[in-house]
Short mmCIF file of N, CA and C in Angstrom, two decimals:
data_model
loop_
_atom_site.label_atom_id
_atom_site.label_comp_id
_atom_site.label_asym_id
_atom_site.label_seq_id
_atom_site.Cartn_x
_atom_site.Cartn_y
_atom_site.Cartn_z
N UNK S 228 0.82 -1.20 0.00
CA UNK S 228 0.00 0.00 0.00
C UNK S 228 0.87 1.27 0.00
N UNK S 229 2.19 1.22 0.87
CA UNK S 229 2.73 2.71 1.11
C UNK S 229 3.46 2.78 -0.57
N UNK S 230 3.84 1.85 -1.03
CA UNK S 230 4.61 1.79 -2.34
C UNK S 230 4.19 2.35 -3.54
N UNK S 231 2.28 1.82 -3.52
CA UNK S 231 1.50 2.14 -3.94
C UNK S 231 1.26 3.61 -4.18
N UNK S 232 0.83 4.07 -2.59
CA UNK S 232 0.64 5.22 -2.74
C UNK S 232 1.91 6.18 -2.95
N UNK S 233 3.26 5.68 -2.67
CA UNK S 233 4.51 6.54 -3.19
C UNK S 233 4.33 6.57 -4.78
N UNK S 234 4.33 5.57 -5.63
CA UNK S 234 4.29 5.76 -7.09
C UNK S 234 3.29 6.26 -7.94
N UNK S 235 1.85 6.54 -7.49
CA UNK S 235 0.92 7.20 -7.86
C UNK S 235 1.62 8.57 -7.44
N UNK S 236 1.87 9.01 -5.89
CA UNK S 236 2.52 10.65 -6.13
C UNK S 236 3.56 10.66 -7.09
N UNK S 237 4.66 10.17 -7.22
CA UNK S 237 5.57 10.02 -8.37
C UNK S 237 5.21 10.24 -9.27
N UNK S 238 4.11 9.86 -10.19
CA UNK S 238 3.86 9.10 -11.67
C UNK S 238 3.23 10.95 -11.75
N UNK S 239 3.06 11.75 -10.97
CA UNK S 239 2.93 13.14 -11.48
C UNK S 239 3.91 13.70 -11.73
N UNK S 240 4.80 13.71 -11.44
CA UNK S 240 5.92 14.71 -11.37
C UNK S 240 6.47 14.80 -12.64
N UNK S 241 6.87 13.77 -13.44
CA UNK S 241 6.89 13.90 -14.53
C UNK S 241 6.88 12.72 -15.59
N UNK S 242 6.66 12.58 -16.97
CA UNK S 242 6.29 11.72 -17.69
C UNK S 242 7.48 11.30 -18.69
N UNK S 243 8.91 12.12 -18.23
CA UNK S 243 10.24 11.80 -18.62
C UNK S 243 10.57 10.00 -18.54
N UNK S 244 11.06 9.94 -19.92
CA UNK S 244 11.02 8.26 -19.42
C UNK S 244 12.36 8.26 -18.54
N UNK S 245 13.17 9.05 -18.09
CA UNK S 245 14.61 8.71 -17.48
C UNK S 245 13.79 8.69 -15.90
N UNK S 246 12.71 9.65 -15.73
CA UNK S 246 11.74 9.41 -14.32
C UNK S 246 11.40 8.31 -14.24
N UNK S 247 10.33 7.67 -15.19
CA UNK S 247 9.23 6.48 -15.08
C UNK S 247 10.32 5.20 -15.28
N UNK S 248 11.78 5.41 -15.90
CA UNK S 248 12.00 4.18 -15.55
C UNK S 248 13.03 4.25 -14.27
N UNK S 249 13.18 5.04 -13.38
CA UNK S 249 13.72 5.52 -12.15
C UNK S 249 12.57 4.63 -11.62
N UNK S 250 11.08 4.99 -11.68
CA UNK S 250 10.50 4.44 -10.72
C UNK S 250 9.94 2.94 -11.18
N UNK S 251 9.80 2.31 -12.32
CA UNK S 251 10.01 0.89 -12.43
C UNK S 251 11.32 0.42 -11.63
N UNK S 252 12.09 0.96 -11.21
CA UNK S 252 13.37 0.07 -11.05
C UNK S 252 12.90 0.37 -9.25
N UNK S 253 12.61 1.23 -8.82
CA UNK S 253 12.37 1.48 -7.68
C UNK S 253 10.70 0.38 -7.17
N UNK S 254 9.83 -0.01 -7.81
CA UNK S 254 9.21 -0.60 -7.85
C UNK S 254 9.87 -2.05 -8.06
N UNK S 255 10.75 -2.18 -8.72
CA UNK S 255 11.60 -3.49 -8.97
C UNK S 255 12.28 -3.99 -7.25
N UNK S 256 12.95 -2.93 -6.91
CA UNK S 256 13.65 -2.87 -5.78
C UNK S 256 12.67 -3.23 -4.58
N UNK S 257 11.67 -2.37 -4.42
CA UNK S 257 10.72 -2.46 -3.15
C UNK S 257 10.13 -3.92 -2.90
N UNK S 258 9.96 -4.75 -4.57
CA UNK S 258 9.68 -6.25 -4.32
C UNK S 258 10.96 -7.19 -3.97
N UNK S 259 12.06 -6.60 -4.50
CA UNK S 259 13.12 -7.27 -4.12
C UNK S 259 13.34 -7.79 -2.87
N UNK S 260 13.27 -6.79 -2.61
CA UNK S 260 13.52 -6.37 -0.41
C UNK S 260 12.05 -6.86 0.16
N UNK S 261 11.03 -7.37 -0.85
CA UNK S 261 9.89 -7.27 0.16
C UNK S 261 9.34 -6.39 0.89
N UNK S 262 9.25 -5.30 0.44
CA UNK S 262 8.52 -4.02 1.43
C UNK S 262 8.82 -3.97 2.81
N UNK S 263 10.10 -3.34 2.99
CA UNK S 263 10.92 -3.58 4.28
C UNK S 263 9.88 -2.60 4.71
N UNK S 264 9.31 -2.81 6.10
CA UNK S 264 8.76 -2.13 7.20
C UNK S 264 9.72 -1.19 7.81
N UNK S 265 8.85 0.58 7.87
CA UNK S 265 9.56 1.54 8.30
C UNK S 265 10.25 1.58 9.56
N UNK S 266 9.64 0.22 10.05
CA UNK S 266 10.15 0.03 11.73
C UNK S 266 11.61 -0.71 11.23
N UNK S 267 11.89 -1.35 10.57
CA UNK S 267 12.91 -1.99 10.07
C UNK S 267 14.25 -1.49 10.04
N UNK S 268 15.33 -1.00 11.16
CA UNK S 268 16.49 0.01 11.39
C UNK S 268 17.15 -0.67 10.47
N UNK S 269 17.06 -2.10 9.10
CA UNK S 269 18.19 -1.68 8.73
C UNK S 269 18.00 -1.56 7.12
N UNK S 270 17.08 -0.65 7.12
CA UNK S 270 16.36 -0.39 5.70
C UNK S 270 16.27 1.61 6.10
N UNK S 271 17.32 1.57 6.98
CA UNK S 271 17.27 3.78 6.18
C UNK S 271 18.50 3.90 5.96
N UNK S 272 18.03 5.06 5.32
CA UNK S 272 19.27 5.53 4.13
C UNK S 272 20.09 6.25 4.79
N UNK S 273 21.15 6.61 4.87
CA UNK S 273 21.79 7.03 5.90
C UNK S 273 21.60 8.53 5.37
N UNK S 274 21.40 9.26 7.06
CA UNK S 274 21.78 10.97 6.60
C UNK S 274 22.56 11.99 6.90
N UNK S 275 24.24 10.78 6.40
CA UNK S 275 24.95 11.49 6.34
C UNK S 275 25.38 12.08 4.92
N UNK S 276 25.35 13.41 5.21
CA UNK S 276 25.55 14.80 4.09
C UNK S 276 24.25 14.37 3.52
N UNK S 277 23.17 14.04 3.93
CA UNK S 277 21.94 14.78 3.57
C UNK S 277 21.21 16.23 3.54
N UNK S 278 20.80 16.17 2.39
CA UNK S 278 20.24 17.84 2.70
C UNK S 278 19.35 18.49 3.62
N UNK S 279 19.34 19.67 3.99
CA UNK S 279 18.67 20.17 5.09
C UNK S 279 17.20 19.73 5.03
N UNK S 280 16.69 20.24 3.70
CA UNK S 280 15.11 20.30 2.57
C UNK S 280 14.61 18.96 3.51
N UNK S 281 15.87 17.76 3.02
CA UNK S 281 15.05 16.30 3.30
C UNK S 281 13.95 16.23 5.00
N UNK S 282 15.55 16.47 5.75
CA UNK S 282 15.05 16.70 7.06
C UNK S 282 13.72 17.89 7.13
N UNK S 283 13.90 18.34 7.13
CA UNK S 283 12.73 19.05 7.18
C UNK S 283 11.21 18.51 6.87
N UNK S 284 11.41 18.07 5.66
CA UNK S 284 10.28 17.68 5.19
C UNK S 284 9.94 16.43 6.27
N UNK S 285 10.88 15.46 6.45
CA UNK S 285 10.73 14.38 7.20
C UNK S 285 10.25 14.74 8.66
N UNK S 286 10.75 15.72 9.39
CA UNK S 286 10.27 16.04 10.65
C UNK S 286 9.06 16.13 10.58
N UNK S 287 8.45 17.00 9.61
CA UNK S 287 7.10 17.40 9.80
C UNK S 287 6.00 16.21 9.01
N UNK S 288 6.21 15.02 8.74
CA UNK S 288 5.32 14.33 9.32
C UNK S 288 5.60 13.38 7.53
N UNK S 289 6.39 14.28 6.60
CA UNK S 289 6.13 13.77 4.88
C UNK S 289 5.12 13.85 4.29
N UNK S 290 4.50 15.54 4.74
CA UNK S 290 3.47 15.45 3.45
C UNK S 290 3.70 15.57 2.36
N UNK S 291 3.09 15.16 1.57
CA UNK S 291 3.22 14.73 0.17
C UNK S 291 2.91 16.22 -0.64
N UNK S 292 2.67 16.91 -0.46
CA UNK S 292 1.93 18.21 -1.00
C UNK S 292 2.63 19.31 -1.11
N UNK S 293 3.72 19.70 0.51
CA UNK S 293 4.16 20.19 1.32
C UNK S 293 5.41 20.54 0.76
N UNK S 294 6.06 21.45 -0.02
CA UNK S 294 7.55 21.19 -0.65
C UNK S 294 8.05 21.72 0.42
N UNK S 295 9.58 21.63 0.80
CA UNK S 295 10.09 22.22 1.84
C UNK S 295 10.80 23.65 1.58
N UNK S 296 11.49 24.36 1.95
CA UNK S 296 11.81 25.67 1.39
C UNK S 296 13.19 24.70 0.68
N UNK S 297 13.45 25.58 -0.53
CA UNK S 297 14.59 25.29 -1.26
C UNK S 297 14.83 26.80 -2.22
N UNK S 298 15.76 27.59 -1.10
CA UNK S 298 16.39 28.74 -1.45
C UNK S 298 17.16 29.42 -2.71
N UNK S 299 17.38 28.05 -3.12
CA UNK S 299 18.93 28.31 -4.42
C UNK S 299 18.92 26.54 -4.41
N UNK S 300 17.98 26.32 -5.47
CA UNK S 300 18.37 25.17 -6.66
C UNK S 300 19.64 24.61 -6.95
N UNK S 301 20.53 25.56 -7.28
CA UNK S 301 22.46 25.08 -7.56
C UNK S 301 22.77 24.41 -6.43
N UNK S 302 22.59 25.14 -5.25
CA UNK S 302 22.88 24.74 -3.87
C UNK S 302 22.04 23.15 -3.73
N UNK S 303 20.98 23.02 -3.44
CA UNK S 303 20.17 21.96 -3.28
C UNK S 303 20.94 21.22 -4.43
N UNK S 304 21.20 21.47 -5.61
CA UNK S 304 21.33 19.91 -5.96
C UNK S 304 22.98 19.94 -6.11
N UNK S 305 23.64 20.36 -5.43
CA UNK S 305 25.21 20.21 -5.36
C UNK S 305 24.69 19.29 -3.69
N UNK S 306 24.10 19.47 -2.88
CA UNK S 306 23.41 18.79 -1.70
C UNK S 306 23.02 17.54 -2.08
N UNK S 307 22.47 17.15 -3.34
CA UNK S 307 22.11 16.22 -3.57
C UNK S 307 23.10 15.19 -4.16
N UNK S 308 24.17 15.80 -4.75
CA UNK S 308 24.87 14.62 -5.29
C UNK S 308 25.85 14.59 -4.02
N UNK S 309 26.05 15.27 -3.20
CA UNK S 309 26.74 15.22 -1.55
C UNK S 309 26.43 14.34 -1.16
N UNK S 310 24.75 13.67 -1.09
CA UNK S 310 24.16 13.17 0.03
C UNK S 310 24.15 11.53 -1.07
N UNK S 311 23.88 11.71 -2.42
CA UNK S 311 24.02 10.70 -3.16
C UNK S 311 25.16 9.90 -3.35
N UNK S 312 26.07 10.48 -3.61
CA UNK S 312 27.66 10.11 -3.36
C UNK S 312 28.28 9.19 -1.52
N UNK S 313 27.30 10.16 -0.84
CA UNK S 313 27.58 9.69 0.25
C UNK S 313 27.23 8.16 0.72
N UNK S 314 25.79 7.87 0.38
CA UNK S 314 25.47 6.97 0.41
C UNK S 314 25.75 5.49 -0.90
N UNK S 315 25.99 6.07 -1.95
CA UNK S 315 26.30 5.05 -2.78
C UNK S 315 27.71 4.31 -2.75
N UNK S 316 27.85 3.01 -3.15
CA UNK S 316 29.08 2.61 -2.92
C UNK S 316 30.48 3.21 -3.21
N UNK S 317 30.99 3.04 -2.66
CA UNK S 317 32.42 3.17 -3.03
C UNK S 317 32.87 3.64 -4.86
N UNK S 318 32.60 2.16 -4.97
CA UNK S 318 33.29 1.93 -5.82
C UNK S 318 32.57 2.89 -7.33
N UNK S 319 31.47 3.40 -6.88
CA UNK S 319 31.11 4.41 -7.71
C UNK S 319 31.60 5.85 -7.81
N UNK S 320 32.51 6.11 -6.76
CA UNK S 320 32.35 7.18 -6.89
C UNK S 320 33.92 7.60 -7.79
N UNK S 321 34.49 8.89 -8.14
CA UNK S 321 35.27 9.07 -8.86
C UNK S 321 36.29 10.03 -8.68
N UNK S 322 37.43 10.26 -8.66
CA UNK S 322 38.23 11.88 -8.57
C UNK S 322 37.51 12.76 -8.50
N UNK S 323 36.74 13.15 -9.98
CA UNK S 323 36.22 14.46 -9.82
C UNK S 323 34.43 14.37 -9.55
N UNK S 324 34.87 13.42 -8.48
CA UNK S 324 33.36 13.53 -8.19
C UNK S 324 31.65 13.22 -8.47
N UNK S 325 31.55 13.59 -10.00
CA UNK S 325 29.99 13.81 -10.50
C UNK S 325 30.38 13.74 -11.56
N UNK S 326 29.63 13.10 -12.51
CA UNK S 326 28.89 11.81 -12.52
C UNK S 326 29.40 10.44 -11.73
N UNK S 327 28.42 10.05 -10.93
CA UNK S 327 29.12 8.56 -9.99
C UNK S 327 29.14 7.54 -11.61
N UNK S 328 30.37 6.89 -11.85
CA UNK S 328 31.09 5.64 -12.04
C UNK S 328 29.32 4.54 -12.61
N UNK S 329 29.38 3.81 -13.14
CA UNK S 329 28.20 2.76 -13.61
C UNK S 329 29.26 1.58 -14.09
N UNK S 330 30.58 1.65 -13.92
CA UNK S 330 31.36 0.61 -14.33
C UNK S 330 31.92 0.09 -13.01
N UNK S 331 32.11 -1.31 -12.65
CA UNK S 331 31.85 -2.14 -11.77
C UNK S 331 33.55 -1.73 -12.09
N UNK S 332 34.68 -2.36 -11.79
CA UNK S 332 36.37 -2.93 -11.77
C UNK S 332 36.23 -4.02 -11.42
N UNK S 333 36.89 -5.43 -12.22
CA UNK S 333 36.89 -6.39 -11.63
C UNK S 333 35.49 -6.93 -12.83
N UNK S 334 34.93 -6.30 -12.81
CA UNK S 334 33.53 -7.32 -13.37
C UNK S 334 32.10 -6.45 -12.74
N UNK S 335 30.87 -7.96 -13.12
CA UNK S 335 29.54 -7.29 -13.05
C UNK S 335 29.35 -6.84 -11.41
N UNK S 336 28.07 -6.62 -11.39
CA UNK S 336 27.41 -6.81 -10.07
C UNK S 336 28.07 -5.71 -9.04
N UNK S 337 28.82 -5.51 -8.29
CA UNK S 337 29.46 -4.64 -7.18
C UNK S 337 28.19 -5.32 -5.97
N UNK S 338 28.41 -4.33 -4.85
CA UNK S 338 28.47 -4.31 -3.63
C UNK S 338 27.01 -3.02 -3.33
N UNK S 339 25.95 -3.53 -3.03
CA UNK S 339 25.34 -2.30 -2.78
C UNK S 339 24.61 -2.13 -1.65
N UNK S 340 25.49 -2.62 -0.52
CA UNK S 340 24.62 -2.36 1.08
C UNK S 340 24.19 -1.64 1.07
N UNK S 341 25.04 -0.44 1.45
CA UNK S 341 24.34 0.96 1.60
C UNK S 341 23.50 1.76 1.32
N UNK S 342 23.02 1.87 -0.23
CA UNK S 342 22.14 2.16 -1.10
C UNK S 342 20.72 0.86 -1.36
N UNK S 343 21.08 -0.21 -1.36
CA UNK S 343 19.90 -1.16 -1.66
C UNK S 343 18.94 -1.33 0.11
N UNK S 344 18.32 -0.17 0.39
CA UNK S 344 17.09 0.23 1.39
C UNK S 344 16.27 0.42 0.78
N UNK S 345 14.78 -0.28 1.25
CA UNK S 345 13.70 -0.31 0.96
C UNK S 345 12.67 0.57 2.09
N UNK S 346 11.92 0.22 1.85
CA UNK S 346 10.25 1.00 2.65
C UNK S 346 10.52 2.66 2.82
N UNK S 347 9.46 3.10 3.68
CA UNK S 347 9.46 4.45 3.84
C UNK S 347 10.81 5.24 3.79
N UNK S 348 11.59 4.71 4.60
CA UNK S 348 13.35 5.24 5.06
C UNK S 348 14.39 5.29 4.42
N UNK S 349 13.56 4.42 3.18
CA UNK S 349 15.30 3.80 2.13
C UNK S 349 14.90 4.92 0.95
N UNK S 350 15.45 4.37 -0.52
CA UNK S 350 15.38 4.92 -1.16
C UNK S 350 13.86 5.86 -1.82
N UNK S 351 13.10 5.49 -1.16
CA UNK S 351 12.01 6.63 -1.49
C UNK S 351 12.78 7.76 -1.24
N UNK S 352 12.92 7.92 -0.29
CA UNK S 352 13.12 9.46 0.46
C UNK S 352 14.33 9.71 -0.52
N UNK S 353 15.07 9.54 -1.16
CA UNK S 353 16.01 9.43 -2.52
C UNK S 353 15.42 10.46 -3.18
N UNK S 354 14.05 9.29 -3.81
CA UNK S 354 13.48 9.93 -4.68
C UNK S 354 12.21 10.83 -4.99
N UNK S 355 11.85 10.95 -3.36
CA UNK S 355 11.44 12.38 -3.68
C UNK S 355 12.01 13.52 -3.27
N UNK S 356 13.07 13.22 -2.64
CA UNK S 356 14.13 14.27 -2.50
C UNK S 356 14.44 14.59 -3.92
N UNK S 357 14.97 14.15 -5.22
CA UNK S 357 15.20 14.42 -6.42
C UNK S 357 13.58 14.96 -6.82
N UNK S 358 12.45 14.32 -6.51
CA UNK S 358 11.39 15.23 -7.38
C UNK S 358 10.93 16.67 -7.11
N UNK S 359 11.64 17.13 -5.96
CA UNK S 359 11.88 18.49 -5.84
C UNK S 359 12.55 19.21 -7.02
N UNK S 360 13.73 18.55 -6.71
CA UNK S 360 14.71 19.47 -7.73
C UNK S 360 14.21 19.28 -8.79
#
């Protein structure tokens, strides 16, 4: 049901296929994991170098409606690849930073503890943190 109702708010934001297949894969993921329960400590995303916006929004309860203040756009999404970088593996990330890496070393597959969180805590909050920006 919460998945549900996350991808119906999603499926507005926009009709970009680089969005809709963001959220097939995120729909892919949430069955993967089985709809980890928000009570579930080891399904959140960590918030370290998360953006302020996120917290915010999250304190006050996640309404869906509710954007949080976002002052300067450049700022927020230099925040976002901070907080994205932070949490994604290692082995993605690069010298200069941005764009994160999609090539494994060594071969397929990699390592994706950190980033592969499900339910309310995991990667939703990802991605509606990005449907702001």
């Amino acid at each position: 049901d919460f998945v549900q109702q996350a991808l119906r708010e999603f499926m507005v934001v926009s009709k970009e296929e680089a969005w809709l297949l963001l959220l097939k894969r995120y729909a892919a993921l949430e069955v993967a994991l089985e709809f980890p329960s928000s009570k579930n400590n080891s399904h959140r995303l960590s918030t370290a170098s998360r953006p302020s916006a996120v917290a915010y929004w999250v304190k006050r309860a996640r309404p869906w409606h509710m954007l949080p203040p976002i002052n300067n756009v450049l700022d927020y999404g230099e925040d976002m690849r901070r907080w994205v970088s932070a949490f994604m593996p290692a082995w993605r990330r690069t010298p200069y930073g941005w764009p994160l890496t999609r090539i494994v070393e060594g071969g397929e597959g990699g390592e994706w503890t950190q980033a592969r969180k499900g339910g309310a805590n995991g990667f939703f909050i990802a991605i509606v943190a990005c449907s702001w920006w």
